[in-house]
Every structure is written in structure tokens, then in C-alpha cells.
mmCIF file of C-alpha atoms and ligand atoms in Angstrom:
data_model
loop_
_atom_site.group_PDB
_atom_site.id
_atom_site.type_symbol
_atom_site.label_atom_id
_atom_site.label_comp_id
_atom_site.label_asym_id
_atom_site.label_seq_id
_atom_site.Cartn_x
_atom_site.Cartn_y
_atom_site.Cartn_z
ATOM 1 C CA MET A 546 85.902 173.642 172.118
ATOM 2 C CA LYS A 547 86.773 172.438 175.628
ATOM 3 C CA ILE A 548 88.252 168.947 175.783
ATOM 4 C CA MET A 549 89.073 167.154 178.993
ATOM 5 C CA PRO A 550 91.716 164.403 179.113
ATOM 6 C CA ASN A 551 89.027 161.909 180.109
ATOM 7 C CA ARG A 552 85.220 161.913 180.179
ATOM 8 C CA LEU A 553 83.790 159.162 182.337
ATOM 9 C CA ASP A 554 80.285 160.550 181.838
ATOM 10 C CA ARG A 555 80.504 159.681 178.135
ATOM 11 C CA GLY A 556 81.323 156.067 178.920
ATOM 12 C CA PHE A 557 78.268 155.944 181.163
ATOM 13 C CA GLU A 558 75.975 157.534 178.583
ATOM 14 C CA LEU A 559 76.909 154.918 175.963
ATOM 15 C CA TYR A 560 75.033 152.226 177.936
ATOM 16 C CA GLN A 561 73.080 154.373 180.375
ATOM 17 C CA GLU A 562 69.869 152.331 180.251
ATOM 18 C CA GLU A 563 71.647 149.055 180.910
ATOM 19 C CA PHE A 564 73.680 150.490 183.792
ATOM 20 C CA GLU A 565 70.603 152.021 185.406
ATOM 21 C CA LYS A 566 68.561 148.859 185.008
ATOM 22 C CA LYS A 567 71.316 146.771 186.605
ATOM 23 C CA ALA A 568 71.834 149.235 189.466
ATOM 24 C CA ILE A 569 68.137 149.150 190.367
ATOM 25 C CA GLU A 570 68.096 145.364 190.087
ATOM 26 C CA VAL A 571 70.973 145.040 192.570
ATOM 27 C CA LEU A 572 69.580 147.679 194.928
ATOM 28 C CA ARG A 573 66.230 145.910 195.015
ATOM 29 C CA SER A 574 67.776 142.467 195.526
ATOM 30 C CA GLY A 575 68.578 143.102 199.183
ATOM 31 C CA TRP A 576 71.989 141.372 198.771
ATOM 32 C CA TYR A 577 75.030 143.652 198.529
ATOM 33 C CA VAL A 578 78.286 141.828 199.275
ATOM 34 C CA LEU A 579 79.585 138.528 197.798
ATOM 35 C CA GLY A 580 76.516 137.272 195.983
ATOM 36 C CA ASN A 581 75.354 136.235 192.542
ATOM 37 C CA GLU A 582 76.613 139.314 190.699
ATOM 38 C CA VAL A 583 80.179 138.837 191.963
ATOM 39 C CA LYS A 584 80.056 135.148 191.156
ATOM 40 C CA ALA A 585 78.743 135.798 187.647
ATOM 41 C CA PHE A 586 81.265 138.567 187.026
ATOM 42 C CA GLU A 587 84.135 136.346 188.181
ATOM 43 C CA GLU A 588 83.064 133.635 185.743
ATOM 44 C CA GLU A 589 82.619 136.073 182.878
ATOM 45 C CA PHE A 590 85.923 137.821 183.535
ATOM 46 C CA ALA A 591 87.829 134.521 183.776
ATOM 47 C CA THR A 592 86.323 133.533 180.423
ATOM 48 C CA PHE A 593 87.219 136.910 178.921
ATOM 49 C CA VAL A 594 90.923 136.582 179.770
ATOM 50 C CA GLY A 595 91.066 132.829 179.327
ATOM 51 C CA ALA A 596 91.974 131.921 182.912
ATOM 52 C CA LYS A 597 90.494 129.159 185.048
ATOM 53 C CA TYR A 598 89.713 131.311 188.078
ATOM 54 C CA CYS A 599 88.927 134.916 188.873
ATOM 55 C CA VAL A 600 88.534 136.321 192.385
ATOM 56 C CA GLY A 601 86.924 139.751 192.762
ATOM 57 C CA LEU A 602 88.638 142.170 195.151
ATOM 58 C CA ALA A 603 88.225 145.737 196.372
ATOM 59 C CA SER A 604 90.959 147.343 194.228
ATOM 60 C CA GLY A 605 93.894 146.793 191.922
ATOM 61 C CA LEU A 606 96.304 147.624 194.729
ATOM 62 C CA ASP A 607 94.725 144.932 196.901
ATOM 63 C CA ALA A 608 95.076 142.486 194.011
ATOM 64 C CA LEU A 609 98.837 143.150 193.879
ATOM 65 C CA TRP A 610 99.281 143.147 197.657
ATOM 66 C CA LEU A 611 97.362 139.889 198.153
ATOM 67 C CA ALA A 612 98.980 138.261 195.104
ATOM 68 C CA PHE A 613 102.468 138.551 196.599
ATOM 69 C CA ARG A 614 101.119 137.529 199.981
ATOM 70 C CA ALA A 615 99.511 134.403 198.499
ATOM 71 C CA LEU A 616 102.849 133.559 196.840
ATOM 72 C CA GLY A 617 104.597 133.901 200.208
ATOM 73 C CA ILE A 618 106.808 136.776 199.046
ATOM 74 C CA GLY A 619 107.760 139.191 201.824
ATOM 75 C CA LYS A 620 110.575 140.437 204.013
ATOM 76 C CA GLY A 621 114.042 139.720 202.633
ATOM 77 C CA ASP A 622 112.719 138.969 199.143
ATOM 78 C CA GLU A 623 113.345 141.041 196.032
ATOM 79 C CA VAL A 624 110.847 141.636 193.247
ATOM 80 C CA LEU A 625 111.878 143.056 189.862
ATOM 81 C CA VAL A 626 109.608 145.781 188.498
ATOM 82 C CA GLN A 627 109.961 148.444 185.826
ATOM 83 C CA GLY A 628 110.982 151.887 187.039
ATOM 84 C CA ASN A 629 108.358 153.857 185.111
ATOM 85 C CA THR A 630 105.216 152.289 186.527
ATOM 86 C CA TYR A 631 102.341 153.705 188.547
ATOM 87 C CA ILE A 632 103.385 153.711 192.183
ATOM 88 C CA ALA A 633 100.643 151.222 193.157
ATOM 89 C CA SER A 634 102.624 148.451 191.425
ATOM 90 C CA VAL A 635 105.509 149.115 193.791
ATOM 91 C CA MET A 636 103.237 149.398 196.819
ATOM 92 C CA GLY A 637 101.903 145.927 196.110
ATOM 93 C CA ILE A 638 105.471 144.698 196.640
ATOM 94 C CA THR A 639 106.440 146.815 199.651
ATOM 95 C CA MET A 640 103.162 146.291 201.547
ATOM 96 C CA ASN A 641 104.372 142.734 202.005
ATOM 97 C CA GLY A 642 107.758 143.887 203.268
ATOM 98 C CA ALA A 643 109.531 142.822 200.069
ATOM 99 C CA THR A 644 112.035 145.056 198.239
ATOM 100 C CA PRO A 645 111.390 146.442 194.742
ATOM 101 C CA VAL A 646 114.337 146.230 192.336
ATOM 102 C CA PHE A 647 113.823 148.611 189.435
ATOM 103 C CA VAL A 648 114.515 147.762 185.804
ATOM 104 C CA GLU A 649 114.641 150.402 183.064
ATOM 105 C CA PRO A 650 111.850 150.471 180.442
ATOM 106 C CA ASP A 651 112.135 149.841 176.697
ATOM 107 C CA GLU A 652 110.910 152.064 173.851
ATOM 108 C CA TYR A 653 107.373 150.674 174.288
ATOM 109 C CA PHE A 654 107.257 151.895 177.918
ATOM 110 C CA ASN A 655 107.380 148.310 179.223
ATOM 111 C CA MET A 656 110.116 146.513 181.151
ATOM 112 C CA ASP A 657 113.269 146.192 179.052
ATOM 113 C CA THR A 658 113.649 142.428 179.104
ATOM 114 C CA THR A 659 117.316 142.667 178.080
ATOM 115 C CA LYS A 660 118.086 144.414 181.386
ATOM 116 C CA ILE A 661 116.478 141.939 183.753
ATOM 117 C CA GLU A 662 119.180 139.312 184.089
ATOM 118 C CA GLU A 663 121.798 141.729 185.489
ATOM 119 C CA LYS A 664 119.400 142.554 188.362
ATOM 120 C CA ILE A 665 118.768 138.997 189.509
ATOM 121 C CA THR A 666 120.304 138.039 192.869
ATOM 122 C CA GLU A 667 119.963 135.217 195.400
ATOM 123 C CA LYS A 668 117.076 137.136 196.918
ATOM 124 C CA THR A 669 115.075 137.609 193.724
ATOM 125 C CA LYS A 670 111.750 135.795 194.027
ATOM 126 C CA ALA A 671 109.529 137.301 191.358
ATOM 127 C CA ILE A 672 109.089 139.578 188.368
ATOM 128 C CA LEU A 673 106.193 142.013 188.433
ATOM 129 C CA VAL A 674 105.335 142.764 184.816
ATOM 130 C CA VAL A 675 103.313 145.920 184.159
ATOM 131 C CA HIS A 676 101.603 146.093 180.766
ATOM 132 C CA LEU A 677 101.774 149.868 180.861
ATOM 133 C CA TYR A 678 99.384 152.134 178.926
ATOM 134 C CA GLY A 679 97.611 149.018 177.622
ATOM 135 C CA GLN A 680 100.408 147.379 175.620
ATOM 136 C CA ALA A 681 101.513 143.807 176.341
ATOM 137 C CA THR A 682 105.092 143.254 177.506
ATOM 138 C CA LYS A 683 107.482 140.917 175.657
ATOM 139 C CA MET A 684 106.261 137.889 177.600
ATOM 140 C CA ASP A 685 108.310 135.190 175.856
ATOM 141 C CA ASP A 686 111.470 136.745 177.319
ATOM 142 C CA ILE A 687 109.904 137.150 180.754
ATOM 143 C CA MET A 688 108.719 133.548 180.934
ATOM 144 C CA ALA A 689 112.070 132.205 179.721
ATOM 145 C CA LEU A 690 113.916 134.132 182.455
ATOM 146 C CA ALA A 691 111.387 133.064 185.084
ATOM 147 C CA LYS A 692 111.959 129.466 184.113
ATOM 148 C CA LYS A 693 115.734 129.785 184.057
ATOM 149 C CA TYR A 694 115.940 131.396 187.495
ATOM 150 C CA ASN A 695 112.865 129.777 189.047
ATOM 151 C CA LEU A 696 111.029 133.047 189.612
ATOM 152 C CA ARG A 697 107.350 133.741 190.117
ATOM 153 C CA VAL A 698 105.640 136.047 187.633
ATOM 154 C CA VAL A 699 102.880 138.448 188.635
ATOM 155 C CA GLU A 700 101.268 140.597 185.948
ATOM 156 C CA ASP A 701 99.896 144.061 186.671
ATOM 157 C CA CYS A 702 97.099 144.259 184.117
ATOM 158 C CA ALA A 703 95.416 147.336 185.591
ATOM 159 C CA GLN A 704 95.780 149.040 182.193
ATOM 160 C CA SER A 705 95.741 146.081 179.804
ATOM 161 C CA HIS A 706 92.325 144.379 179.907
ATOM 162 C CA GLY A 707 92.377 142.147 176.841
ATOM 163 C CA ALA A 708 95.802 143.099 175.442
ATOM 164 C CA MET A 709 97.698 140.164 173.933
ATOM 165 C CA TYR A 710 101.212 138.966 173.360
ATOM 166 C CA ASP A 711 101.558 136.365 170.624
ATOM 167 C CA GLY A 712 97.829 135.703 170.711
ATOM 168 C CA LYS A 713 97.583 135.113 174.477
ATOM 169 C CA ILE A 714 95.841 137.565 176.793
ATOM 170 C CA THR A 715 97.836 139.411 179.437
ATOM 171 C CA GLY A 716 97.216 138.113 182.940
ATOM 172 C CA THR A 717 97.405 134.476 181.878
ATOM 173 C CA PHE A 718 101.171 134.142 181.373
ATOM 174 C CA GLY A 719 102.343 134.288 184.968
ATOM 175 C CA ASP A 720 101.194 132.817 188.275
ATOM 176 C CA ILE A 721 98.708 135.585 188.963
ATOM 177 C CA GLY A 722 97.227 138.406 186.868
ATOM 178 C CA CYS A 723 96.116 141.495 188.794
ATOM 179 C CA PHE A 724 93.382 143.798 187.509
ATOM 180 C CA SER A 725 91.886 147.123 188.556
ATOM 181 C CA PHE A 726 88.371 148.278 187.720
ATOM 182 C CA TYR A 727 88.887 151.866 188.868
ATOM 183 C CA PRO A 728 86.474 154.056 186.838
ATOM 184 C CA SER A 729 89.102 155.281 184.353
ATOM 185 C CA LYS A 730 90.419 151.798 183.499
ATOM 186 C CA ASN A 731 89.326 150.125 180.264
ATOM 187 C CA VAL A 732 86.963 147.836 182.186
ATOM 188 C CA GLY A 733 85.884 150.517 184.624
ATOM 189 C CA GLY A 734 83.336 150.435 187.403
ATOM 190 C CA PHE A 735 81.637 153.257 189.270
ATOM 191 C CA GLY A 736 83.901 153.177 192.289
ATOM 192 C CA ASP A 737 86.828 150.984 193.303
ATOM 193 C CA GLY A 738 87.209 147.360 192.313
ATOM 194 C CA GLY A 739 89.815 144.798 191.355
ATOM 195 C CA ALA A 740 90.434 141.101 190.743
ATOM 196 C CA ILE A 741 93.066 138.457 190.306
ATOM 197 C CA VAL A 742 93.026 135.703 187.713
ATOM 198 C CA THR A 743 94.951 132.454 187.951
ATOM 199 C CA ASP A 744 94.944 128.861 186.718
ATOM 200 C CA ASP A 745 96.036 127.623 190.142
ATOM 201 C CA GLU A 746 93.099 126.444 192.233
ATOM 202 C CA LYS A 747 95.076 126.712 195.477
ATOM 203 C CA ILE A 748 95.916 130.364 194.829
ATOM 204 C CA ALA A 749 92.282 131.123 193.969
ATOM 205 C CA ASP A 750 91.099 129.463 197.196
ATOM 206 C CA GLU A 751 93.713 131.313 199.224
ATOM 207 C CA MET A 752 92.603 134.631 197.674
ATOM 208 C CA ARG A 753 88.980 133.981 198.594
ATOM 209 C CA VAL A 754 90.092 133.413 202.184
ATOM 210 C CA LEU A 755 92.361 136.474 202.261
ATOM 211 C CA ARG A 756 89.717 138.846 200.886
ATOM 212 C CA ASN A 757 87.234 137.891 203.578
ATOM 213 C CA TYR A 758 89.031 138.339 206.940
ATOM 214 C CA GLY A 759 90.929 135.115 206.431
ATOM 215 C CA SER A 760 87.825 132.988 206.727
ATOM 216 C CA GLU A 761 86.533 130.196 204.564
ATOM 217 C CA LYS A 762 83.568 129.558 206.782
ATOM 218 C CA ARG A 763 81.937 132.514 208.474
ATOM 219 C CA TYR A 764 83.447 133.295 211.902
ATOM 220 C CA TYR A 765 86.147 130.608 211.559
ATOM 221 C CA ASN A 766 89.280 132.590 210.736
ATOM 222 C CA LYS A 767 92.367 130.733 209.514
ATOM 223 C CA VAL A 768 94.657 133.715 208.990
ATOM 224 C CA VAL A 769 94.674 137.459 209.556
ATOM 225 C CA GLY A 770 93.114 138.491 206.278
ATOM 226 C CA ALA A 771 91.763 141.650 204.703
ATOM 227 C CA ASN A 772 88.369 143.055 203.945
ATOM 228 C CA SER A 773 88.827 143.293 200.194
ATOM 229 C CA ARG A 774 85.608 142.273 198.534
ATOM 230 C CA LEU A 775 84.185 143.421 195.239
ATOM 231 C CA ASP A 776 80.638 144.534 196.011
ATOM 232 C CA GLU A 777 77.511 143.393 194.226
ATOM 233 C CA LEU A 778 76.700 146.796 192.760
ATOM 234 C CA GLN A 779 80.160 147.178 191.199
ATOM 235 C CA ALA A 780 80.132 143.577 189.978
ATOM 236 C CA GLY A 781 76.742 144.049 188.343
ATOM 237 C CA LEU A 782 77.808 147.276 186.641
ATOM 238 C CA LEU A 783 81.116 145.712 185.581
ATOM 239 C CA ARG A 784 79.185 142.879 183.941
ATOM 240 C CA VAL A 785 77.445 145.475 181.782
ATOM 241 C CA ARG A 786 80.763 147.142 180.864
ATOM 242 C CA LEU A 787 82.474 143.821 180.181
ATOM 243 C CA SER A 788 79.652 142.736 177.869
ATOM 244 C CA HIS A 789 80.611 145.680 175.604
ATOM 245 C CA ILE A 790 84.389 145.473 175.949
ATOM 246 C CA LYS A 791 84.976 144.443 172.317
ATOM 247 C CA GLU A 792 83.304 147.534 170.895
ATOM 248 C CA LEU A 793 84.778 149.761 173.623
ATOM 249 C CA THR A 794 88.307 148.604 172.804
ATOM 250 C CA ALA A 795 87.632 148.906 169.062
ATOM 251 C CA GLU A 796 86.504 152.493 169.576
ATOM 252 C CA ARG A 797 89.714 153.356 171.466
ATOM 253 C CA GLU A 798 91.706 151.705 168.715
ATOM 254 C CA HIS A 799 89.899 153.706 166.055
ATOM 255 C CA ILE A 800 90.673 156.997 167.828
ATOM 256 C CA CYS A 801 94.315 156.057 168.407
ATOM 257 C CA ASN A 802 94.796 154.902 164.830
ATOM 258 C CA ARG A 803 93.590 158.333 163.759
ATOM 259 C CA TYR A 804 96.111 159.931 166.119
ATOM 260 C CA THR A 805 98.926 157.775 164.761
ATOM 261 C CA SER A 806 98.112 158.446 161.125
ATOM 262 C CA GLU A 807 97.114 162.110 161.391
ATOM 263 C CA LEU A 808 99.391 163.546 164.073
ATOM 264 C CA ASN A 809 102.354 165.057 162.313
ATOM 265 C CA ASN A 810 104.690 167.273 164.294
ATOM 266 C CA ASN A 811 108.477 167.043 164.534
ATOM 267 C CA ASN A 812 108.365 168.162 168.155
ATOM 268 C CA ILE A 813 106.580 165.033 169.315
ATOM 269 C CA ILE A 814 107.246 161.300 169.228
ATOM 270 C CA LEU A 815 104.265 159.007 168.793
ATOM 271 C CA PRO A 816 103.808 155.660 170.576
ATOM 272 C CA THR A 817 104.572 152.457 168.665
ATOM 273 C CA ILE A 818 103.527 148.837 169.075
ATOM 274 C CA ARG A 819 105.892 145.911 169.419
ATOM 275 C CA ASP A 820 105.860 143.051 166.972
ATOM 276 C CA LYS A 821 103.546 140.256 168.290
ATOM 277 C CA ALA A 822 102.061 142.584 170.916
ATOM 278 C CA THR A 823 98.710 144.337 170.943
ATOM 279 C CA THR A 824 97.599 147.333 172.959
ATOM 280 C CA VAL A 825 94.131 148.153 174.263
ATOM 281 C CA TRP A 826 95.099 151.848 174.307
ATOM 282 C CA HIS A 827 94.516 152.622 177.950
ATOM 283 C CA GLN A 828 96.401 155.847 177.198
ATOM 284 C CA TYR A 829 97.799 157.461 174.067
ATOM 285 C CA VAL A 830 101.184 158.630 175.308
ATOM 286 C CA ILE A 831 103.353 160.947 173.252
ATOM 287 C CA LYS A 832 106.826 162.218 174.124
ATOM 288 C CA CYS A 833 107.910 165.820 173.826
ATOM 289 C CA ASP A 834 111.151 167.465 174.969
ATOM 290 C CA ARG A 835 109.299 170.773 175.287
ATOM 291 C CA ARG A 836 106.472 169.198 177.235
ATOM 292 C CA GLU A 837 105.708 172.086 179.575
ATOM 293 C CA GLU A 838 105.357 174.449 176.596
ATOM 294 C CA LEU A 839 103.109 171.956 174.812
ATOM 295 C CA ILE A 840 100.894 171.574 177.885
ATOM 296 C CA GLU A 841 100.482 175.316 178.143
ATOM 297 C CA TYR A 842 99.833 175.685 174.419
ATOM 298 C CA LEU A 843 97.104 173.018 174.611
ATOM 299 C CA ASN A 844 95.681 174.522 177.808
ATOM 300 C CA ASN A 845 95.250 177.800 175.978
ATOM 301 C CA LYS A 846 93.143 175.911 173.451
ATOM 302 C CA GLU A 847 91.191 174.333 176.346
ATOM 303 C CA ILE A 848 92.624 170.871 175.718
ATOM 304 C CA GLY A 849 93.487 169.023 178.910
ATOM 305 C CA THR A 850 96.315 166.503 179.184
ATOM 306 C CA ILE A 851 97.756 164.301 181.960
ATOM 307 C CA ILE A 852 101.290 163.172 182.750
ATOM 308 C CA HIS A 853 101.472 159.442 183.541
ATOM 309 C CA TYR A 854 103.569 159.798 185.719
ATOM 310 C CA PRO A 855 105.537 162.919 186.688
ATOM 311 C CA ILE A 856 107.528 161.363 189.551
ATOM 312 C CA PRO A 857 108.912 157.850 189.123
ATOM 313 C CA PRO A 858 108.467 155.632 192.215
ATOM 314 C CA HIS A 859 112.220 155.535 192.984
ATOM 315 C CA LEU A 860 112.195 159.351 193.389
ATOM 316 C CA SER A 861 108.886 159.507 195.237
ATOM 317 C CA GLU A 862 108.931 160.716 198.841
ATOM 318 C CA ALA A 863 107.164 157.497 199.819
ATOM 319 C CA TYR A 864 110.247 155.537 198.751
ATOM 320 C CA SER A 865 112.960 157.881 199.961
ATOM 321 C CA TYR A 866 113.908 155.084 202.394
ATOM 322 C CA LEU A 867 115.189 153.048 199.450
ATOM 323 C CA GLY A 868 117.906 155.678 199.028
ATOM 324 C CA PHE A 869 117.739 156.333 195.280
ATOM 325 C CA ARG A 870 118.786 159.621 193.679
ATOM 326 C CA GLU A 871 118.106 161.485 190.496
ATOM 327 C CA GLY A 872 120.197 159.933 187.728
ATOM 328 C CA ASP A 873 119.932 156.360 189.010
ATOM 329 C CA PHE A 874 117.454 155.380 186.273
ATOM 330 C CA PRO A 875 118.034 157.774 183.341
ATOM 331 C CA ILE A 876 115.512 156.275 180.905
ATOM 332 C CA THR A 877 112.781 156.092 183.538
ATOM 333 C CA GLU A 878 113.508 159.698 184.497
ATOM 334 C CA LYS A 879 113.613 160.865 180.884
ATOM 335 C CA TYR A 880 110.147 159.378 180.346
ATOM 336 C CA ALA A 881 108.841 161.050 183.517
ATOM 337 C CA ASN A 882 110.059 164.366 182.086
ATOM 338 C CA THR A 883 108.747 163.961 178.529
ATOM 339 C CA VAL A 884 105.608 161.762 178.420
ATOM 340 C CA LEU A 885 102.162 163.239 177.925
ATOM 341 C CA SER A 886 98.789 161.516 177.639
ATOM 342 C CA ILE A 887 96.470 163.288 175.216
ATOM 343 C CA PRO A 888 92.641 163.170 175.431
ATOM 344 C CA LEU A 889 91.200 159.697 174.899
ATOM 345 C CA TYR A 890 87.914 158.259 176.059
ATOM 346 C CA ASN A 891 84.998 156.178 174.912
ATOM 347 C CA GLY A 892 82.326 158.413 173.456
ATOM 348 C CA MET A 893 84.874 160.948 172.115
ATOM 349 C CA SER A 894 83.291 162.656 169.118
ATOM 350 C CA ALA A 895 84.944 162.913 165.694
ATOM 351 C CA SER A 896 84.994 166.696 165.958
ATOM 352 C CA GLU A 897 86.754 166.452 169.342
ATOM 353 C CA GLN A 898 89.340 164.170 167.759
ATOM 354 C CA ASP A 899 89.747 166.587 164.835
ATOM 355 C CA TYR A 900 90.261 169.483 167.231
ATOM 356 C CA VAL A 901 92.968 167.671 169.233
ATOM 357 C CA ILE A 902 94.806 166.580 166.069
ATOM 358 C CA GLU A 903 94.695 170.041 164.526
ATOM 359 C CA ALA A 904 95.865 171.696 167.729
ATOM 360 C CA ILE A 905 98.834 169.356 168.259
ATOM 361 C CA ASN A 906 99.890 169.649 164.619
ATOM 362 C CA GLY A 907 99.908 173.414 165.047
ATOM 363 C CA PHE A 908 102.397 173.402 167.946
ATOM 364 C CA ASN A 909 105.761 174.794 166.960
HETATM 365 C C1 PLP B 1669 95.351 151.818 188.540
HETATM 366 C C2 PLP B 1669 96.583 151.019 188.670
HETATM 367 C C3 PLP B 1669 96.833 150.253 189.820
HETATM 368 C C4 PLP B 1669 96.006 150.332 191.048
HETATM 369 O O1 PLP B 1669 94.664 150.002 190.897
HETATM 370 P P1 PLP B 1669 93.598 150.610 191.927
HETATM 371 O O2 PLP B 1669 92.349 149.876 191.606
HETATM 372 O O3 PLP B 1669 93.512 152.070 191.666
HETATM 373 O O4 PLP B 1669 94.095 150.304 193.311
HETATM 374 C C5 PLP B 1669 97.966 149.453 189.829
HETATM 375 N N1 PLP B 1669 98.812 149.431 188.794
HETATM 376 C C6 PLP B 1669 98.622 150.165 187.688
HETATM 377 C C7 PLP B 1669 99.594 150.051 186.557
HETATM 378 C C8 PLP B 1669 97.503 150.991 187.594
HETATM 379 O O5 PLP B 1669 97.318 151.729 186.490
#
């Protein structure tokens, strides 16, 4: 049996008729950018997370970039972020000219909130929280520190659509929640897409201006903005996906609960969930000291896996100018060398799950 790490075609097939009907409806409407579908999606997504406003954007990276810009964070400012994130989180900071200050992760792969305070300086302006792999970060600690030091909080929710901490949905704790709708995300489109959510009307207004060349009224440009609009086709298709998000998340949870209860191998460490936190299982990430051997063993059984992420941002060529070296963030680096995401997707059959479980249990 051949099993790929992800199967986007399966997620499409689950609601194929609805997606196709919506696509044709939008194509026939004659209106393709910033129209009724985007407006409806923004309202539905804001309701889903429990925020007052949602502004659709072209990508998750744009959401992060424009979020810091809207908060006025740029050159000379420092933003705290966990070391083991996807590099886009860091780019959202540096695209504004601000400096990322890395914090080591905890055992749940999220920012270790006990290591934040030692990193705060006069220049620190914000904390960028990444709810990595779908699990909510310990937000009570984050918000207490933000209050104590008067810091802004931006949440990178690209992997955590609907995940909660203490009953509250991620993206609604801080000033701005940033989302991606890249096809492989839990609320995935059929191309690029993103959004911010906020309770602050001023920030929402500013985002609408920034995404559209800096104009509120057509051809009257207040600032040098971006072209970062969610298109009607994506918005329409995302409305279909969002309408099924409860069952989609439940399906991921079912698969991952099977993994947690049935995977049994001393060579691997399974992911765990923090007290008061939930995960929407964007990835099921195991750790293995003999990772390269495990990958090859699974490859021989035609089971594909992915490493999220092999090179931490501080060691990436893109950030060589920050001057970090191997050994600067040992926990982050240890994760980069041992984590492995095993196959997980909506529409994964029981026999595919069985095959993955049996194969991993047989690794020795
Ligand atoms: C996917 C992702 C992004 C970037 O989103 P895009 O829509 O691909 O630009 C940012 N942060 C994290 C944690 C992500 O997983």
C-alpha cells in the first residue's frame, strides 16, 4: 500500500459536489475580487473564531507582515518568537525591518513561556505566538507577560484553526490573529489565501486599506499599501470548507487518537497535549533519535513522511545576517533533528491508518 504524507485530493472528494457548485457559481457571477463571497467568508470566519472582525488577505505571510505593520512595529523593534517555527513566522517580523528574538520551545513544541522574561529588553515590542502543529500555546502566561511589560501579542494561527486554550479560540487572545488558508492547512483553499482577525475596529479598517494599495476609496491612496486580497473563488470555496470544519477536525482527532493509543514503539516519542489546551491536529509529530533510519524504513514500505522543519530559522541561510550558530538554541535544534510528521489527512481510510500503525510499530 502506498501512503503519501498528505492527500489534498481526498479532502476535495469529501465535498466535491459542493466545491464544484460553488466554483461554477463564482465563475458565472462575473465578479472575482473583493465581493460578496469575501464579505460572507469574513463574517463566517469571524464568527467561527469568536472575533469581531476578519479581513481576508492573499496569504498567511501577508497576514503576519501586515499585522506588524498595522501595529507600527518595524526598524529598531524586537519581537519574541519561538525558535522552532515555520520560517514564514519570522519573515512576517523581518519584512517590517524588526528583529526576531528567538525563545526555545517547550515539550509541546510551543514557545516555552518560562523562558520569555529573560529575553525582554527595552526594544521588545511584541510577542509572536505560534500555535504550532495545531496545539494552543499556554496563553494565560503570554497575556500576563504582555500586560506586565506592555507588549503587543500577535498570534500565528496558520496551523491552529479552532484550537482552544482554556475554552477560548486561538487568534482571539492577542491584538491580531493571523491565519493561512494554504491548501494543506486545516481550513484549506485551492490556492493561496489568508486572513487576520481582531476585535479592534481601527486595526480592521487599517488592514482593509493596506490590502488594497493603501486605498479606502478607489484611486485615493492614503499610504503605500499592498495588493493582498483574498479572491472571490477562494473565499467561496473556503466557505464550503469552513461549513464542514467541525467534522473535518473530528476526523483528524479520531485518526490521531488511534495513533496515540495504538502506536507502541520504544524508539519513538509521541506528541502530548497540555492541560487546558486543545489541538486541531494540523500535524501528528513524533520524535525519533534514529529519524533518518525510520524515514528510510517507512520509505521502503511506501509510507511518506515530512520533517516540519529540518532547518530552524536561526540557522537558515536567509537569516545568516543575524549571526547565529549551531548550538545557540539546543532544544530548537534537537527538535529539527528528531521530529517527523507521519501521514495524516482528511479522507484517510481505516486500512491506511492500520498500515501506518503496523509499520511504525515494526521499526526496530
Ligand atoms: C503556512 C504557515 C505560514 C504561512 O502561510 P502562507 O499562507 O503559506 O503564507 C505562517 N506560519 C505558519 C506557522 C505556517 O504554518
